[in-house]
Amino acid sequence: MRGRAGLWQQPRLSTGDCAVTGFIATMQTRVRTYAVEKAATAAGLASRLGASDARLQGYALSNPEAAQARANTAAVAVATRRATALASGAGLRLGPIVTVRDQASYDITVTGAALGASAMAATTGGQPYGNIGKIYADPTMTAAEGKALNDGIQRVAESPAALAYLTRWHEATGRIADPLVTMHNRIDSLVPYAQETALKATVARIGRSANLAEYPVAPLRAPLPVGGVEACTHCGFTPDQTKAAWQALRGWVATGRRPAADAVK
């Protein structure tokens, strides 16, 4: 409980049977209590005892971190169910969670690797991705929220056979012998831009960087093939960007001169 006293130095007039003419001394008091169920009764009693403005100022949680952690866990579950329904409506199967994004602490968006997951599993002989032991983290989360998030996320194990297949047939070696021009959106909902930087590093390790020209371009939002969802799309290139990339490659092959760094914008 804390109080504040004050003395009005200007005359104030009041009316009624107990009118006061002159100076009025006031004292403001704020009371905090864990007995929430008795707060209204306390305010009413204060009024009967003479308080002139007794009221409930507000409520707050004594342990907001634990409540937020429970809310985050529930939000992930709801978002997963919605994503599963969207994938099912599009004839797809939702894969394991790959990203979790907290939108200003009010909503959680769960992104699952759904597009082509069934076909990939059939081709490779199993699930090529696993998240056993992976720790999901976000700098805006408390330790309790992070623990609740990781405790509630579905865990799946990758198939050794699927990994071996992808390593043999789909892992970039970097051994490019001819000019190669690549164009990648900085934000891509299907193929993360990190794969572009990984390719650049692989080519550099082999010593073939002279044969690679990379052009990152701005993301493009468009409807995705999972009913009603709009996001930064895959290969969201404008006609001008596509034309510029083709001309850069054609000119490189024809003249032997590497295209300029700003050939594609």
PDB file of C-alpha atoms in Angstrom:
ATOM      1  CA  MET A   1       0.000   0.000   0.000  1.00  0.00           C
ATOM      2  CA  ARG A   2       1.277   3.463  -0.751  1.00  0.00           C
ATOM      3  CA  GLY A   3      -0.240   6.902  -0.267  1.00  0.00           C
ATOM      4  CA  ARG A   4       0.176  10.483  -1.411  1.00  0.00           C
ATOM      5  CA  ALA A   5      -0.987  13.574   0.473  1.00  0.00           C
ATOM      6  CA  GLY A   6      -1.731  17.002  -0.932  1.00  0.00           C
ATOM      7  CA  LEU A   7      -3.099  20.385   0.104  1.00  0.00           C
ATOM      8  CA  TRP A   8      -5.044  22.530  -2.336  1.00  0.00           C
ATOM      9  CA  GLN A   9      -3.989  26.147  -1.755  1.00  0.00           C
ATOM     10  CA  GLN A  10      -6.806  27.630  -3.826  1.00  0.00           C
ATOM     11  CA  PRO A  11     -10.311  27.898  -2.285  1.00  0.00           C
ATOM     12  CA  ARG A  12     -12.733  25.183  -3.444  1.00  0.00           C
ATOM     13  CA  LEU A  13     -16.508  25.167  -2.987  1.00  0.00           C
ATOM     14  CA  SER A  14     -18.675  22.124  -2.368  1.00  0.00           C
ATOM     15  CA  THR A  15     -22.439  21.748  -2.019  1.00  0.00           C
ATOM     16  CA  GLY A  16     -24.829  19.729   0.062  1.00  0.00           C
ATOM     17  CA  ASP A  17     -25.598  19.391   3.772  1.00  0.00           C
ATOM     18  CA  CYS A  18     -21.921  19.141   4.597  1.00  0.00           C
ATOM     19  CA  ALA A  19     -20.675  21.900   2.300  1.00  0.00           C
ATOM     20  CA  VAL A  20     -17.088  22.963   2.863  1.00  0.00           C
ATOM     21  CA  THR A  21     -15.915  26.441   2.091  1.00  0.00           C
ATOM     22  CA  GLY A  22     -12.215  27.064   2.223  1.00  0.00           C
ATOM     23  CA  PHE A  23      -9.331  24.627   1.962  1.00  0.00           C
ATOM     24  CA  ILE A  24      -9.626  20.852   1.435  1.00  0.00           C
ATOM     25  CA  ALA A  25      -6.828  18.442   2.364  1.00  0.00           C
ATOM     26  CA  THR A  26      -6.735  15.193   0.355  1.00  0.00           C
ATOM     27  CA  MET A  27      -4.809  11.928   0.578  1.00  0.00           C
ATOM     28  CA  GLN A  28      -4.568   9.414  -2.253  1.00  0.00           C
ATOM     29  CA  THR A  29      -3.869   5.789  -1.403  1.00  0.00           C
ATOM     30  CA  ARG A  30      -3.219   2.836  -3.699  1.00  0.00           C
ATOM     31  CA  VAL A  31      -3.606  -0.722  -2.443  1.00  0.00           C
ATOM     32  CA  ARG A  32      -2.291  -3.848  -4.188  1.00  0.00           C
ATOM     33  CA  THR A  33      -3.584  -7.259  -3.194  1.00  0.00           C
ATOM     34  CA  TYR A  34      -3.408 -10.863  -4.386  1.00  0.00           C
ATOM     35  CA  ALA A  35      -6.984 -11.427  -3.128  1.00  0.00           C
ATOM     36  CA  VAL A  36      -8.561 -10.564  -6.470  1.00  0.00           C
ATOM     37  CA  GLU A  37     -11.921 -12.039  -5.512  1.00  0.00           C
ATOM     38  CA  LYS A  38     -12.221  -9.509  -2.642  1.00  0.00           C
ATOM     39  CA  ALA A  39     -11.046  -6.412  -4.508  1.00  0.00           C
ATOM     40  CA  ALA A  40     -14.534  -5.122  -5.341  1.00  0.00           C
ATOM     41  CA  THR A  41     -15.678  -5.645  -1.746  1.00  0.00           C
ATOM     42  CA  ALA A  42     -12.672  -3.666  -0.493  1.00  0.00           C
ATOM     43  CA  ALA A  43     -13.436  -0.758  -2.833  1.00  0.00           C
ATOM     44  CA  GLY A  44     -17.070  -0.683  -1.682  1.00  0.00           C
ATOM     45  CA  LEU A  45     -16.036  -0.749   1.993  1.00  0.00           C
ATOM     46  CA  ALA A  46     -13.618   2.134   1.427  1.00  0.00           C
ATOM     47  CA  SER A  47     -16.450   4.207  -0.056  1.00  0.00           C
ATOM     48  CA  ARG A  48     -18.707   3.517   2.933  1.00  0.00           C
ATOM     49  CA  LEU A  49     -15.921   4.580   5.283  1.00  0.00           C
ATOM     50  CA  GLY A  50     -15.596   7.959   3.591  1.00  0.00           C
ATOM     51  CA  ALA A  51     -13.332   7.546   0.566  1.00  0.00           C
ATOM     52  CA  SER A  52     -14.432   9.960  -2.157  1.00  0.00           C
ATOM     53  CA  ASP A  53     -13.200   8.070  -5.216  1.00  0.00           C
ATOM     54  CA  ALA A  54     -12.607   4.408  -4.405  1.00  0.00           C
ATOM     55  CA  ARG A  55     -12.277   2.321  -7.571  1.00  0.00           C
ATOM     56  CA  LEU A  56     -10.529  -0.673  -9.117  1.00  0.00           C
ATOM     57  CA  GLN A  57      -7.557   0.596 -11.102  1.00  0.00           C
ATOM     58  CA  GLY A  58      -6.612  -2.620 -12.932  1.00  0.00           C
ATOM     59  CA  TYR A  59      -5.368  -6.192 -12.841  1.00  0.00           C
ATOM     60  CA  ALA A  60      -2.002  -7.775 -13.556  1.00  0.00           C
ATOM     61  CA  LEU A  61      -0.557 -11.298 -13.515  1.00  0.00           C
ATOM     62  CA  SER A  62       1.830 -12.151 -10.703  1.00  0.00           C
ATOM     63  CA  ASN A  63       3.756 -14.542 -12.995  1.00  0.00           C
ATOM     64  CA  PRO A  64       3.305 -13.334 -16.605  1.00  0.00           C
ATOM     65  CA  GLU A  65       6.221 -15.436 -17.936  1.00  0.00           C
ATOM     66  CA  ALA A  66       4.536 -18.750 -17.082  1.00  0.00           C
ATOM     67  CA  ALA A  67       1.228 -17.578 -18.542  1.00  0.00           C
ATOM     68  CA  GLN A  68       2.952 -16.406 -21.734  1.00  0.00           C
ATOM     69  CA  ALA A  69       4.721 -19.748 -22.052  1.00  0.00           C
ATOM     70  CA  ARG A  70       1.393 -21.596 -21.822  1.00  0.00           C
ATOM     71  CA  ALA A  71      -0.128 -19.216 -24.365  1.00  0.00           C
ATOM     72  CA  ASN A  72       2.767 -19.756 -26.785  1.00  0.00           C
ATOM     73  CA  THR A  73       2.438 -23.525 -26.501  1.00  0.00           C
ATOM     74  CA  ALA A  74      -1.289 -23.291 -27.218  1.00  0.00           C
ATOM     75  CA  ALA A  75      -0.666 -20.908 -30.132  1.00  0.00           C
ATOM     76  CA  VAL A  76       1.807 -23.330 -31.735  1.00  0.00           C
ATOM     77  CA  ALA A  77      -0.728 -26.142 -31.432  1.00  0.00           C
ATOM     78  CA  VAL A  78      -3.492 -24.037 -33.024  1.00  0.00           C
ATOM     79  CA  ALA A  79      -1.209 -22.821 -35.836  1.00  0.00           C
ATOM     80  CA  THR A  80      -0.097 -26.394 -36.542  1.00  0.00           C
ATOM     81  CA  ARG A  81      -3.712 -27.568 -36.819  1.00  0.00           C
ATOM     82  CA  ARG A  82      -4.499 -24.725 -39.230  1.00  0.00           C
ATOM     83  CA  ALA A  83      -1.426 -25.450 -41.342  1.00  0.00           C
ATOM     84  CA  THR A  84      -2.322 -29.143 -41.430  1.00  0.00           C
ATOM     85  CA  ALA A  85      -5.843 -28.303 -42.617  1.00  0.00           C
ATOM     86  CA  LEU A  86      -4.496 -26.012 -45.366  1.00  0.00           C
ATOM     87  CA  ALA A  87      -2.058 -28.648 -46.568  1.00  0.00           C
ATOM     88  CA  SER A  88      -4.759 -31.323 -46.523  1.00  0.00           C
ATOM     89  CA  GLY A  89      -7.119 -29.122 -48.541  1.00  0.00           C
ATOM     90  CA  ALA A  90      -4.413 -28.732 -51.173  1.00  0.00           C
ATOM     91  CA  GLY A  91      -3.801 -32.493 -51.295  1.00  0.00           C
ATOM     92  CA  LEU A  92      -0.468 -32.222 -49.478  1.00  0.00           C
ATOM     93  CA  ARG A  93       0.986 -33.479 -46.228  1.00  0.00           C
ATOM     94  CA  LEU A  94       2.440 -31.126 -43.640  1.00  0.00           C
ATOM     95  CA  GLY A  95       6.062 -31.908 -42.869  1.00  0.00           C
ATOM     96  CA  PRO A  96       7.995 -31.089 -39.685  1.00  0.00           C
ATOM     97  CA  ILE A  97       8.074 -27.545 -38.358  1.00  0.00           C
ATOM     98  CA  VAL A  98      11.031 -25.639 -39.740  1.00  0.00           C
ATOM     99  CA  THR A  99      10.377 -22.081 -38.484  1.00  0.00           C
ATOM    100  CA  VAL A 100       8.401 -20.472 -35.700  1.00  0.00           C
ATOM    101  CA  ARG A 101       7.874 -16.708 -35.810  1.00  0.00           C
ATOM    102  CA  ASP A 102       6.404 -14.622 -33.018  1.00  0.00           C
ATOM    103  CA  GLN A 103       4.493 -11.637 -34.403  1.00  0.00           C
ATOM    104  CA  ALA A 104       4.726  -8.945 -31.729  1.00  0.00           C
ATOM    105  CA  SER A 105       3.936 -11.550 -29.043  1.00  0.00           C
ATOM    106  CA  TYR A 106       0.308 -11.826 -30.189  1.00  0.00           C
ATOM    107  CA  ASP A 107       0.343 -14.494 -32.848  1.00  0.00           C
ATOM    108  CA  ILE A 108       2.575 -17.382 -33.791  1.00  0.00           C
ATOM    109  CA  THR A 109       2.941 -18.492 -37.383  1.00  0.00           C
ATOM    110  CA  VAL A 110       4.137 -22.041 -37.978  1.00  0.00           C
ATOM    111  CA  THR A 111       5.716 -22.887 -41.306  1.00  0.00           C
ATOM    112  CA  GLY A 112       5.824 -26.557 -42.280  1.00  0.00           C
ATOM    113  CA  ALA A 113       7.669 -28.131 -45.172  1.00  0.00           C
ATOM    114  CA  ALA A 114       4.571 -29.394 -46.947  1.00  0.00           C
ATOM    115  CA  LEU A 115       5.073 -28.716 -50.642  1.00  0.00           C
ATOM    116  CA  GLY A 116       6.352 -31.886 -52.311  1.00  0.00           C
ATOM    117  CA  ALA A 117       7.046 -33.637 -49.002  1.00  0.00           C
ATOM    118  CA  SER A 118       5.200 -36.809 -49.983  1.00  0.00           C
ATOM    119  CA  ALA A 119       6.893 -36.991 -53.384  1.00  0.00           C
ATOM    120  CA  MET A 120      10.297 -36.375 -51.826  1.00  0.00           C
ATOM    121  CA  ALA A 121       9.797 -39.128 -49.275  1.00  0.00           C
ATOM    122  CA  ALA A 122       8.703 -41.541 -52.008  1.00  0.00           C
ATOM    123  CA  THR A 123      11.712 -40.677 -54.181  1.00  0.00           C
ATOM    124  CA  THR A 124      14.366 -40.769 -51.487  1.00  0.00           C
ATOM    125  CA  GLY A 125      12.988 -43.709 -49.551  1.00  0.00           C
ATOM    126  CA  GLY A 126      12.101 -41.876 -46.353  1.00  0.00           C
ATOM    127  CA  GLN A 127      11.927 -38.585 -44.486  1.00  0.00           C
ATOM    128  CA  PRO A 128      15.062 -36.592 -45.381  1.00  0.00           C
ATOM    129  CA  TYR A 129      14.658 -34.065 -42.581  1.00  0.00           C
ATOM    130  CA  GLY A 130      14.744 -34.517 -38.830  1.00  0.00           C
ATOM    131  CA  ASN A 131      14.654 -32.218 -35.819  1.00  0.00           C
ATOM    132  CA  ILE A 132      15.639 -34.580 -33.012  1.00  0.00           C
ATOM    133  CA  GLY A 133      17.821 -32.568 -30.648  1.00  0.00           C
ATOM    134  CA  LYS A 134      17.215 -29.267 -32.463  1.00  0.00           C
ATOM    135  CA  ILE A 135      16.689 -26.310 -30.152  1.00  0.00           C
ATOM    136  CA  TYR A 136      14.276 -23.664 -31.427  1.00  0.00           C
ATOM    137  CA  ALA A 137      14.994 -20.210 -30.021  1.00  0.00           C
ATOM    138  CA  ASP A 138      13.944 -16.606 -30.392  1.00  0.00           C
ATOM    139  CA  PRO A 139      15.530 -13.602 -28.679  1.00  0.00           C
ATOM    140  CA  THR A 140      12.095 -12.262 -27.674  1.00  0.00           C
ATOM    141  CA  MET A 141      11.249 -15.389 -25.656  1.00  0.00           C
ATOM    142  CA  THR A 142      11.991 -15.952 -21.988  1.00  0.00           C
ATOM    143  CA  ALA A 143      13.679 -19.143 -20.830  1.00  0.00           C
ATOM    144  CA  ALA A 144      10.325 -20.538 -19.705  1.00  0.00           C
ATOM    145  CA  GLU A 145       8.737 -19.750 -23.081  1.00  0.00           C
ATOM    146  CA  GLY A 146      11.626 -21.345 -24.952  1.00  0.00           C
ATOM    147  CA  LYS A 147      11.383 -24.510 -22.866  1.00  0.00           C
ATOM    148  CA  ALA A 148       7.621 -24.727 -23.365  1.00  0.00           C
ATOM    149  CA  LEU A 149       8.035 -24.229 -27.113  1.00  0.00           C
ATOM    150  CA  ASN A 150      10.667 -26.948 -27.478  1.00  0.00           C
ATOM    151  CA  ASP A 151       8.773 -29.343 -25.208  1.00  0.00           C
ATOM    152  CA  GLY A 152       5.651 -28.971 -27.356  1.00  0.00           C
ATOM    153  CA  ILE A 153       7.136 -29.221 -30.858  1.00  0.00           C
ATOM    154  CA  GLN A 154       6.679 -32.469 -32.743  1.00  0.00           C
ATOM    155  CA  ARG A 155       9.949 -34.351 -33.192  1.00  0.00           C
ATOM    156  CA  VAL A 156      10.746 -36.507 -36.216  1.00  0.00           C
ATOM    157  CA  ALA A 157      13.845 -38.482 -37.176  1.00  0.00           C
ATOM    158  CA  GLU A 158      15.433 -38.362 -40.609  1.00  0.00           C
ATOM    159  CA  SER A 159      15.956 -41.523 -42.666  1.00  0.00           C
ATOM    160  CA  PRO A 160      19.621 -42.478 -43.273  1.00  0.00           C
ATOM    161  CA  ALA A 161      18.612 -43.874 -46.673  1.00  0.00           C
ATOM    162  CA  ALA A 162      16.951 -40.602 -47.682  1.00  0.00           C
ATOM    163  CA  LEU A 163      19.980 -38.587 -46.578  1.00  0.00           C
ATOM    164  CA  ALA A 164      22.317 -40.852 -48.537  1.00  0.00           C
ATOM    165  CA  TYR A 165      20.155 -40.479 -51.667  1.00  0.00           C
ATOM    166  CA  LEU A 166      20.080 -36.682 -51.465  1.00  0.00           C
ATOM    167  CA  THR A 167      23.802 -36.493 -50.722  1.00  0.00           C
ATOM    168  CA  ARG A 168      24.577 -38.577 -53.784  1.00  0.00           C
ATOM    169  CA  TRP A 169      22.213 -36.974 -56.266  1.00  0.00           C
ATOM    170  CA  HIS A 170      21.347 -33.498 -54.989  1.00  0.00           C
ATOM    171  CA  GLU A 171      24.236 -32.102 -52.948  1.00  0.00           C
ATOM    172  CA  ALA A 172      26.092 -29.424 -54.899  1.00  0.00           C
ATOM    173  CA  THR A 173      29.756 -30.211 -55.568  1.00  0.00           C
ATOM    174  CA  GLY A 174      30.699 -26.747 -56.793  1.00  0.00           C
ATOM    175  CA  ARG A 175      32.573 -28.199 -59.769  1.00  0.00           C
ATOM    176  CA  ILE A 176      31.000 -25.969 -62.414  1.00  0.00           C
ATOM    177  CA  ALA A 177      32.980 -25.890 -65.648  1.00  0.00           C
ATOM    178  CA  ASP A 178      30.847 -23.394 -67.609  1.00  0.00           C
ATOM    179  CA  PRO A 179      29.437 -19.931 -66.850  1.00  0.00           C
ATOM    180  CA  LEU A 180      26.530 -20.087 -64.403  1.00  0.00           C
ATOM    181  CA  VAL A 181      24.182 -17.195 -63.591  1.00  0.00           C
ATOM    182  CA  THR A 182      21.896 -17.603 -60.577  1.00  0.00           C
ATOM    183  CA  MET A 183      19.056 -15.359 -59.414  1.00  0.00           C
ATOM    184  CA  HIS A 184      17.433 -15.768 -55.996  1.00  0.00           C
ATOM    185  CA  ASN A 185      14.855 -13.797 -54.019  1.00  0.00           C
ATOM    186  CA  ARG A 186      16.276 -12.596 -50.713  1.00  0.00           C
ATOM    187  CA  ILE A 187      13.162 -14.037 -49.061  1.00  0.00           C
ATOM    188  CA  ASP A 188      11.888 -17.284 -50.582  1.00  0.00           C
ATOM    189  CA  SER A 189       9.105 -19.275 -48.907  1.00  0.00           C
ATOM    190  CA  LEU A 190      10.189 -22.550 -50.509  1.00  0.00           C
ATOM    191  CA  VAL A 191      13.970 -22.409 -51.037  1.00  0.00           C
ATOM    192  CA  PRO A 192      15.678 -20.250 -48.355  1.00  0.00           C
ATOM    193  CA  TYR A 193      18.225 -17.716 -49.573  1.00  0.00           C
ATOM    194  CA  ALA A 194      20.736 -19.445 -47.293  1.00  0.00           C
ATOM    195  CA  GLN A 195      21.018 -22.144 -49.978  1.00  0.00           C
ATOM    196  CA  GLU A 196      22.286 -19.520 -52.406  1.00  0.00           C
ATOM    197  CA  THR A 197      25.025 -18.440 -50.012  1.00  0.00           C
ATOM    198  CA  ALA A 198      25.869 -22.091 -49.345  1.00  0.00           C
ATOM    199  CA  LEU A 199      26.295 -22.704 -53.090  1.00  0.00           C
ATOM    200  CA  LYS A 200      28.600 -19.690 -53.349  1.00  0.00           C
ATOM    201  CA  ALA A 201      30.744 -21.011 -50.490  1.00  0.00           C
ATOM    202  CA  THR A 202      30.898 -24.500 -52.017  1.00  0.00           C
ATOM    203  CA  VAL A 203      31.980 -23.149 -55.408  1.00  0.00           C
ATOM    204  CA  ALA A 204      34.622 -20.985 -53.706  1.00  0.00           C
ATOM    205  CA  ARG A 205      36.075 -23.989 -51.841  1.00  0.00           C
ATOM    206  CA  ILE A 206      36.521 -25.824 -55.152  1.00  0.00           C
ATOM    207  CA  GLY A 207      38.116 -22.755 -56.717  1.00  0.00           C
ATOM    208  CA  ARG A 208      35.471 -22.212 -59.409  1.00  0.00           C
ATOM    209  CA  SER A 209      34.130 -18.797 -58.339  1.00  0.00           C
ATOM    210  CA  ALA A 210      35.166 -17.341 -61.708  1.00  0.00           C
ATOM    211  CA  ASN A 211      32.368 -19.382 -63.327  1.00  0.00           C
ATOM    212  CA  LEU A 212      29.592 -18.158 -60.994  1.00  0.00           C
ATOM    213  CA  ALA A 213      27.646 -14.860 -61.070  1.00  0.00           C
ATOM    214  CA  GLU A 214      24.975 -14.499 -58.381  1.00  0.00           C
ATOM    215  CA  TYR A 215      22.186 -11.938 -58.345  1.00  0.00           C
ATOM    216  CA  PRO A 216      20.017 -11.539 -55.226  1.00  0.00           C
ATOM    217  CA  VAL A 217      16.754  -9.689 -55.930  1.00  0.00           C
ATOM    218  CA  ALA A 218      13.943  -8.323 -53.772  1.00  0.00           C
ATOM    219  CA  PRO A 219      11.202 -10.724 -52.623  1.00  0.00           C
ATOM    220  CA  LEU A 220       7.810 -10.842 -54.319  1.00  0.00           C
ATOM    221  CA  ARG A 221       4.567 -11.560 -52.447  1.00  0.00           C
ATOM    222  CA  ALA A 222       2.033 -13.755 -54.231  1.00  0.00           C
ATOM    223  CA  PRO A 223      -0.616 -16.411 -53.449  1.00  0.00           C
ATOM    224  CA  LEU A 224       0.895 -19.789 -52.569  1.00  0.00           C
ATOM    225  CA  PRO A 225      -0.565 -23.143 -53.733  1.00  0.00           C
ATOM    226  CA  VAL A 226      -2.043 -23.815 -50.289  1.00  0.00           C
ATOM    227  CA  GLY A 227      -5.489 -22.191 -50.467  1.00  0.00           C
ATOM    228  CA  GLY A 228      -5.791 -18.688 -49.122  1.00  0.00           C
ATOM    229  CA  VAL A 229      -2.158 -18.150 -48.132  1.00  0.00           C
ATOM    230  CA  GLU A 230      -0.122 -15.245 -49.486  1.00  0.00           C
ATOM    231  CA  ALA A 231       3.596 -14.911 -48.812  1.00  0.00           C
ATOM    232  CA  CYS A 232       6.959 -14.225 -50.427  1.00  0.00           C
ATOM    233  CA  THR A 233       6.863 -16.694 -53.293  1.00  0.00           C
ATOM    234  CA  HIS A 234       9.462 -18.983 -54.868  1.00  0.00           C
ATOM    235  CA  CYS A 235      11.175 -17.663 -58.022  1.00  0.00           C
ATOM    236  CA  GLY A 236       9.259 -14.396 -57.754  1.00  0.00           C
ATOM    237  CA  PHE A 237      11.047 -12.706 -60.648  1.00  0.00           C
ATOM    238  CA  THR A 238       9.717  -9.916 -62.829  1.00  0.00           C
ATOM    239  CA  PRO A 239       9.886 -10.205 -66.642  1.00  0.00           C
ATOM    240  CA  ASP A 240      12.629  -7.548 -66.677  1.00  0.00           C
ATOM    241  CA  GLN A 241      14.721  -9.482 -64.156  1.00  0.00           C
ATOM    242  CA  THR A 242      14.309 -12.716 -66.091  1.00  0.00           C
ATOM    243  CA  LYS A 243      15.298 -10.990 -69.341  1.00  0.00           C
ATOM    244  CA  ALA A 244      18.329  -9.346 -67.696  1.00  0.00           C
ATOM    245  CA  ALA A 245      19.547 -12.658 -66.267  1.00  0.00           C
ATOM    246  CA  TRP A 246      19.260 -14.359 -69.667  1.00  0.00           C
ATOM    247  CA  GLN A 247      21.094 -11.531 -71.411  1.00  0.00           C
ATOM    248  CA  ALA A 248      23.835 -11.627 -68.761  1.00  0.00           C
ATOM    249  CA  LEU A 249      24.401 -15.351 -69.331  1.00  0.00           C
ATOM    250  CA  ARG A 250      24.188 -15.073 -73.132  1.00  0.00           C
ATOM    251  CA  GLY A 251      26.639 -12.182 -73.204  1.00  0.00           C
ATOM    252  CA  TRP A 252      29.042 -14.019 -70.902  1.00  0.00           C
ATOM    253  CA  VAL A 253      29.107 -17.075 -73.164  1.00  0.00           C
ATOM    254  CA  ALA A 254      29.366 -15.026 -76.353  1.00  0.00           C
ATOM    255  CA  THR A 255      32.110 -12.617 -75.235  1.00  0.00           C
ATOM    256  CA  GLY A 256      33.854 -14.456 -72.433  1.00  0.00           C
ATOM    257  CA  ARG A 257      33.448 -11.427 -70.196  1.00  0.00           C
ATOM    258  CA  ARG A 258      31.819 -11.857 -66.799  1.00  0.00           C
ATOM    259  CA  PRO A 259      28.576  -9.832 -66.466  1.00  0.00           C
ATOM    260  CA  ALA A 260      28.586  -6.712 -64.307  1.00  0.00           C
ATOM    261  CA  ALA A 261      27.615  -6.920 -60.623  1.00  0.00           C
ATOM    262  CA  ASP A 262      24.468  -4.865 -61.329  1.00  0.00           C
ATOM    263  CA  ALA A 263      23.430  -6.698 -64.499  1.00  0.00           C
ATOM    264  CA  VAL A 264      20.281  -7.925 -62.742  1.00  0.00           C
ATOM    265  CA  LYS A 265      18.420  -5.628 -60.342  1.00  0.00           C
TER     266      LYS A 265
END
